[in-house]
GROMACS .gro file of C-alpha atoms in nm:
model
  248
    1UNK     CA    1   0.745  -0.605  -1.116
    2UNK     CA    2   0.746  -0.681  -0.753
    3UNK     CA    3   1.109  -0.640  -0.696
    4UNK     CA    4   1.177  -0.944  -0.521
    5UNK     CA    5   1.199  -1.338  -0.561
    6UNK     CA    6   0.803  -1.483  -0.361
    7UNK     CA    7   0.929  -1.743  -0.070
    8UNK     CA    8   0.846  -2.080  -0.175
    9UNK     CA    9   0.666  -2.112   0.141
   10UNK     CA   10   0.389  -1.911  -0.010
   11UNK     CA   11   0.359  -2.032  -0.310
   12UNK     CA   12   0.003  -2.214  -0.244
   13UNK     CA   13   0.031  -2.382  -0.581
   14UNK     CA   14   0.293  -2.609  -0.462
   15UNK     CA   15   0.084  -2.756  -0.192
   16UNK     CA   16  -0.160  -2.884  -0.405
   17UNK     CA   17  -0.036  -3.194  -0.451
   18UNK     CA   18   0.245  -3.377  -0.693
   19UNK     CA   19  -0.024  -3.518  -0.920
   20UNK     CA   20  -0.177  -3.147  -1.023
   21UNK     CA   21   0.145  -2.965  -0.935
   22UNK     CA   22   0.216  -2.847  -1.324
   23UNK     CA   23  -0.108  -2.739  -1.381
   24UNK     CA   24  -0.116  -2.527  -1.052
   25UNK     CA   25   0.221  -2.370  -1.160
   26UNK     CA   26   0.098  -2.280  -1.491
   27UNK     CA   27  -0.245  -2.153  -1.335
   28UNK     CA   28   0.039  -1.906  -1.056
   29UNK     CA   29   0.240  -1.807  -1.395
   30UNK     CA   30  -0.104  -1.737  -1.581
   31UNK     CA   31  -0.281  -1.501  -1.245
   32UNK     CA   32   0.077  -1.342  -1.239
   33UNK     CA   33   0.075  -1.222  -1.560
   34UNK     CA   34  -0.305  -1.110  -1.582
   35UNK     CA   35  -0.421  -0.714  -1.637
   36UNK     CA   36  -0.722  -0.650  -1.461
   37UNK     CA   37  -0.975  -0.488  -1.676
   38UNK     CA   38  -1.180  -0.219  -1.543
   39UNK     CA   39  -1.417  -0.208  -1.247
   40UNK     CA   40  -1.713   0.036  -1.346
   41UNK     CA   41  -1.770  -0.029  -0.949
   42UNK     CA   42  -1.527   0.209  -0.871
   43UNK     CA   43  -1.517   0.402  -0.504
   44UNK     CA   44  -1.251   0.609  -0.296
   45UNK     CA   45  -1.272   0.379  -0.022
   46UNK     CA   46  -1.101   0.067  -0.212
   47UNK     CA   47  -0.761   0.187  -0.137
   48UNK     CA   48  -0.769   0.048   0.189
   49UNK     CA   49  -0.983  -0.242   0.397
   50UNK     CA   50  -1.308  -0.209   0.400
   51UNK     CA   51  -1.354  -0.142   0.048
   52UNK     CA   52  -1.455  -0.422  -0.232
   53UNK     CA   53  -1.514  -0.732  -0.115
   54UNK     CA   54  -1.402  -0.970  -0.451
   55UNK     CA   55  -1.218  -1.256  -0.374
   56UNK     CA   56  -1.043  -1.548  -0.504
   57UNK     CA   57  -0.688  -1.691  -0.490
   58UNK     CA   58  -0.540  -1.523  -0.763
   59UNK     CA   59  -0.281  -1.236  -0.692
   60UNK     CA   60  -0.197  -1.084  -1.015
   61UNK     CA   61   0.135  -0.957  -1.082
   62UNK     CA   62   0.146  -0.579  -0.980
   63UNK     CA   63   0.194  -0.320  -1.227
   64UNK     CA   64   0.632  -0.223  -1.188
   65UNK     CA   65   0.673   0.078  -0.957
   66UNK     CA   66   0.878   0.200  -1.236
   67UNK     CA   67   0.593   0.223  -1.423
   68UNK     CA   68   0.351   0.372  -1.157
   69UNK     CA   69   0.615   0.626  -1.069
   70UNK     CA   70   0.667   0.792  -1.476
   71UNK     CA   71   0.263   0.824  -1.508
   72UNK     CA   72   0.238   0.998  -1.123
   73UNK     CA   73   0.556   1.148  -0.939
   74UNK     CA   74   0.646   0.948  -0.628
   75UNK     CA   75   0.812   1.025  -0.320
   76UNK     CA   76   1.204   1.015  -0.327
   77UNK     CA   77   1.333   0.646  -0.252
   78UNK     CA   78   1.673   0.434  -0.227
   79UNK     CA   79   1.649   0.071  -0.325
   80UNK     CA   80   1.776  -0.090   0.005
   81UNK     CA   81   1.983  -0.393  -0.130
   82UNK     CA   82   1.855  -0.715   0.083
   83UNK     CA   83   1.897  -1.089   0.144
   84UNK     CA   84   1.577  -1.365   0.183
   85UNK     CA   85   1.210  -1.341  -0.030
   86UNK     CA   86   0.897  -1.207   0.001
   87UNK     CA   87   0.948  -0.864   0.018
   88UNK     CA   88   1.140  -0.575  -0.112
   89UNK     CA   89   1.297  -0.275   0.126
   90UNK     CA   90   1.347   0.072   0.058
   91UNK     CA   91   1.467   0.389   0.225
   92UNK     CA   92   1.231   0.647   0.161
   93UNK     CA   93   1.378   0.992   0.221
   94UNK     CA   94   1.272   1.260   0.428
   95UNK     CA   95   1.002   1.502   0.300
   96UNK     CA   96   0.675   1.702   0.312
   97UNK     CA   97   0.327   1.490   0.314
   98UNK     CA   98  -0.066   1.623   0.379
   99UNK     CA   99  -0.178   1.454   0.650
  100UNK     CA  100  -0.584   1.424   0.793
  101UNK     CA  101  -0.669   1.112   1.030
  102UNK     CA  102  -0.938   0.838   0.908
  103UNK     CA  103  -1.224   0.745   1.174
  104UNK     CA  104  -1.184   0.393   1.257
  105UNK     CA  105  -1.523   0.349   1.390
  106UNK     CA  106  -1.667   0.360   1.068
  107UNK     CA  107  -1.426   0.251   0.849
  108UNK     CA  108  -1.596   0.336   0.484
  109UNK     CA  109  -1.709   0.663   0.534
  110UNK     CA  110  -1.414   0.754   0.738
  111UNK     CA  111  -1.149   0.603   0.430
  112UNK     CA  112  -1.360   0.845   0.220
  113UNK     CA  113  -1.403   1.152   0.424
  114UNK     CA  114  -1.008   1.108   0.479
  115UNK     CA  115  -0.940   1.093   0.100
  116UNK     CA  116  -1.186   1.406  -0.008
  117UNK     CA  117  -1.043   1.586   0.238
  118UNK     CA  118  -0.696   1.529   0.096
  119UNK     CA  119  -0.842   1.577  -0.210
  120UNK     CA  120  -0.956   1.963  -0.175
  121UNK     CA  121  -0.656   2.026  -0.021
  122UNK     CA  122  -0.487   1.945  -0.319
  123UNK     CA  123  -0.747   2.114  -0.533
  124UNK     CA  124  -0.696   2.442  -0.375
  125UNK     CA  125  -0.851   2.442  -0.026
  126UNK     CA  126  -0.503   2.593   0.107
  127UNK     CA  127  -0.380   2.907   0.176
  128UNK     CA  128  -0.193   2.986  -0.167
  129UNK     CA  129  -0.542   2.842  -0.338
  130UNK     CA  130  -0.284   2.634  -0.546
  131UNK     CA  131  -0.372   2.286  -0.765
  132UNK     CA  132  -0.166   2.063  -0.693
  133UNK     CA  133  -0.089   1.740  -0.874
  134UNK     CA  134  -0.206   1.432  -0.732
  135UNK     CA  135   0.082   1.160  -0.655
  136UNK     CA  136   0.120   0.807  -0.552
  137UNK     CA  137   0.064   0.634  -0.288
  138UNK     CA  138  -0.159   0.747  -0.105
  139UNK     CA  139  -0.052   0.629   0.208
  140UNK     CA  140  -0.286   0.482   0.532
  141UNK     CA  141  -0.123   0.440   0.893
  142UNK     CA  142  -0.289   0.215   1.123
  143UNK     CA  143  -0.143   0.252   1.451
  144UNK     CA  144  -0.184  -0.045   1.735
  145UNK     CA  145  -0.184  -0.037   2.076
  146UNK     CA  146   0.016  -0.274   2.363
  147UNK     CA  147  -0.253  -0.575   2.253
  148UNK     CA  148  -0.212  -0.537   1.870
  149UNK     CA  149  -0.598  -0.323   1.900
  150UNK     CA  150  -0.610  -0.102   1.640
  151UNK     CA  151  -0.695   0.247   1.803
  152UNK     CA  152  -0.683   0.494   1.523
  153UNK     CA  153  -0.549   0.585   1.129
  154UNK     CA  154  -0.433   0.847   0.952
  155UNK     CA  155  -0.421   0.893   0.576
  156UNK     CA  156  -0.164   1.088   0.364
  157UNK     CA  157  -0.059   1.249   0.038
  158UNK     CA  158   0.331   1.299  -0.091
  159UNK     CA  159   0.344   1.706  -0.141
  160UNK     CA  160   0.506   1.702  -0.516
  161UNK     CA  161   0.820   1.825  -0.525
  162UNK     CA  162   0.711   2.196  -0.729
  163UNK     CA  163   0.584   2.241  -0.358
  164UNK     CA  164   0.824   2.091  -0.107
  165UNK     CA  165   1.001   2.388  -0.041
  166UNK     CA  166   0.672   2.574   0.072
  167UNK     CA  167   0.405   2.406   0.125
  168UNK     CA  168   0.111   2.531   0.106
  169UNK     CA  169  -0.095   2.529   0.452
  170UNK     CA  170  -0.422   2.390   0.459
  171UNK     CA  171  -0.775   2.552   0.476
  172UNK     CA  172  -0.913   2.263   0.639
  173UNK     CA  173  -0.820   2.227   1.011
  174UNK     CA  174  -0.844   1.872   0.998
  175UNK     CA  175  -0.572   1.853   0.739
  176UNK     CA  176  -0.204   1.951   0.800
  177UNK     CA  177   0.138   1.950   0.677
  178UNK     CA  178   0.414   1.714   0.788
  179UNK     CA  179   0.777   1.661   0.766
  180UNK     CA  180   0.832   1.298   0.739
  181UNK     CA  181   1.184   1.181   0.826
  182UNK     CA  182   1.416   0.913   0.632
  183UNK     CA  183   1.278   0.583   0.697
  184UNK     CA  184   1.331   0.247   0.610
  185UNK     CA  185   1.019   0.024   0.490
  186UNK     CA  186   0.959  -0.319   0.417
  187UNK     CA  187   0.673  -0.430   0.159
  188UNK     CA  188   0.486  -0.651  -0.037
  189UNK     CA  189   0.341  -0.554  -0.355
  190UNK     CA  190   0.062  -0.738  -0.526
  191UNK     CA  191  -0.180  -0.656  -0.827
  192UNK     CA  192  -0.562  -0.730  -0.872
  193UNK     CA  193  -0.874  -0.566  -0.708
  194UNK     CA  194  -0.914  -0.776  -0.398
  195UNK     CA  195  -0.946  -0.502  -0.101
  196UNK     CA  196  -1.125  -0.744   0.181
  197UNK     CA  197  -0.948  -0.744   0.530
  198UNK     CA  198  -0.915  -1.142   0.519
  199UNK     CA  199  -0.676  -1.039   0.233
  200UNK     CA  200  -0.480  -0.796   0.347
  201UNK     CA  201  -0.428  -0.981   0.701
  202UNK     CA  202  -0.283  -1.267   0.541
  203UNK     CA  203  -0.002  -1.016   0.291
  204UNK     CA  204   0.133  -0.912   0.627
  205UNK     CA  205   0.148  -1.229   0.822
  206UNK     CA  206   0.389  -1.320   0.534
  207UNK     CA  207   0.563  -1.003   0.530
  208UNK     CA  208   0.632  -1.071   0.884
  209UNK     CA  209   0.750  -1.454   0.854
  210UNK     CA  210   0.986  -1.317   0.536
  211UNK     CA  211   1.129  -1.052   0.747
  212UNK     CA  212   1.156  -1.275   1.054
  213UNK     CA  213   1.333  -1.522   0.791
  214UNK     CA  214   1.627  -1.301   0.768
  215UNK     CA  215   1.597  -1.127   1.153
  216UNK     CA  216   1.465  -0.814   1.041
  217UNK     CA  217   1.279  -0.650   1.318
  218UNK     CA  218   0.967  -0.400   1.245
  219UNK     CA  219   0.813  -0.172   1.422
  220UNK     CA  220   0.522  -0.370   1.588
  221UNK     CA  221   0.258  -0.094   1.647
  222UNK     CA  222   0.189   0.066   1.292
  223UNK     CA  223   0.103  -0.143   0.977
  224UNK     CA  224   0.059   0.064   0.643
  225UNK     CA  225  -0.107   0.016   0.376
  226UNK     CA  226  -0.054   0.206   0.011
  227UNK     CA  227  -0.240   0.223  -0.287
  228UNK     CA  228  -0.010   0.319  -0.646
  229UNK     CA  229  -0.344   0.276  -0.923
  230UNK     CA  230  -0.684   0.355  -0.917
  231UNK     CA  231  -0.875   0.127  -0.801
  232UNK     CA  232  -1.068  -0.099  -1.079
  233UNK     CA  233  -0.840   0.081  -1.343
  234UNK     CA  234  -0.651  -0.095  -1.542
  235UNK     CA  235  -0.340  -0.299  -1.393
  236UNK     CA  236  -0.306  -0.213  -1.032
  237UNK     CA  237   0.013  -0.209  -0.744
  238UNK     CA  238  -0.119  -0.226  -0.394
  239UNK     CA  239   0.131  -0.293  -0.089
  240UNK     CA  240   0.124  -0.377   0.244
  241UNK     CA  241   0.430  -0.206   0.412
  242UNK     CA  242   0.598  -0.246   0.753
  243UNK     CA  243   0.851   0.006   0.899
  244UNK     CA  244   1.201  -0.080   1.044
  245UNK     CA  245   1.231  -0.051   1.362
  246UNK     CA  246   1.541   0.159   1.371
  247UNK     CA  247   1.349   0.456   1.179
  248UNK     CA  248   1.079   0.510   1.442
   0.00000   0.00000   0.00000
């Protein structure tokens, strides 16, 4: 489901020791293959940090993209065929997205006025007053400054493709239309319901070693973050993503 082979490196079950070591690989195998069952604890704000603080060493296996992408239409991608571990690539190609920036200075209600607002736009707050269908992932850009500070974050939807051609424009002045060009990204896709920062940091430290494995150089000053489930639903596909430096 991940599309691509974990670097051995961070397999943390393999430092545990020779005496325990088949019992931690059986205990990897097991969290790898586990469904999470439903969260009645359910909020917006769990697609991103900030969100649910559950933790634990598992990382399930994520739910196949394949999968994700026949329940909700995705945006248009090309596998991108790589070398190394611990992480896939992909080109995604150029298209429409709705676009609204997320307050960093208060990170949970900004990840949820960010989303709503997305929301109504696709619910009809636009200038056709059209409903249109929701699609995956919804996307969060954290930008970085010189010093690695983060200093702000936007939030997007993929526009469907019924309404690439014309978008509709928004109502809402905070939310607007753009044309994202072909890019190619670099992720790491993981299941469960763990959302806490500590998390998260550690998914793209690896991402970074993998890619620095292989000499792959990322753009340093935006990190992304995507969410393909809802939250607490059922078997999930989060990912941290990095983009290549060549596409920015």
């Amino acid at each position: 489901a991940k599309g691509y082979d974990e670097c051995e490196e961070f397999m943390w079950w393999k430092k545990a020791g020779k005496e325990d070591w088949a019992d931690k690989k059986k205990e990897w195998a097991a969290n790898n293959e586990m469904e999470d069952e439903e969260d009645d604890e359910y909020e917006v704000d769990q697609y991103k940090f900030g969100g649910n603080k559950k933790k634990g060493k598992s990382c399930p296996k994520p739910k196949s993209l394949a999968e994700v992408c026949e329940d909700n239409e995705c945006p248009p991608f090309e596998e991108v065929d790589v070398s190394g571990c611990g992480f896939e690539a992909r080109k995604i190609l150029a298209a429409n997205w709705t676009v609204t920036k997320l307050d960093v200075n208060d990170m949970k209600k900004g990840d949820k006025s960010a989303f709503w607002r997305l929301f109504k736009y696709i619910s009809g707050a636009n200038d056709q007053g059209a409903k249109i269908a929701m699609t995956v992932p919804v996307i969060t850009k954290w930008y970085m400054d010189d010093d690695y500070e983060l200093v702000g974050a936007e939030m997007a939807f993929y526009i469907p493709s019924a309404f690439q051609a014309n978008p509709p424009a928004p109502s809402d002045p905070l939310v607007r239309v753009e044309r994202w060009d072909d890019a190619i990204t670099y992720d790491r896709a993981f299941g469960g319901n763990r959302e806490d920062e500590e998390f998260y940091v550690k998914q793209f430290k690896m991402l970074y070693k993998a890619l620095a494995k292989e000499d792959i150089t990322p753009y340093s000053q935006m990190s992304i973050t995507a969410g393909f489930t809802r939250p607490g639903w059922g078997k999930q596909r989060k990912e941290v993503m990095l983009v290549d430096a060549g596409s920015m």
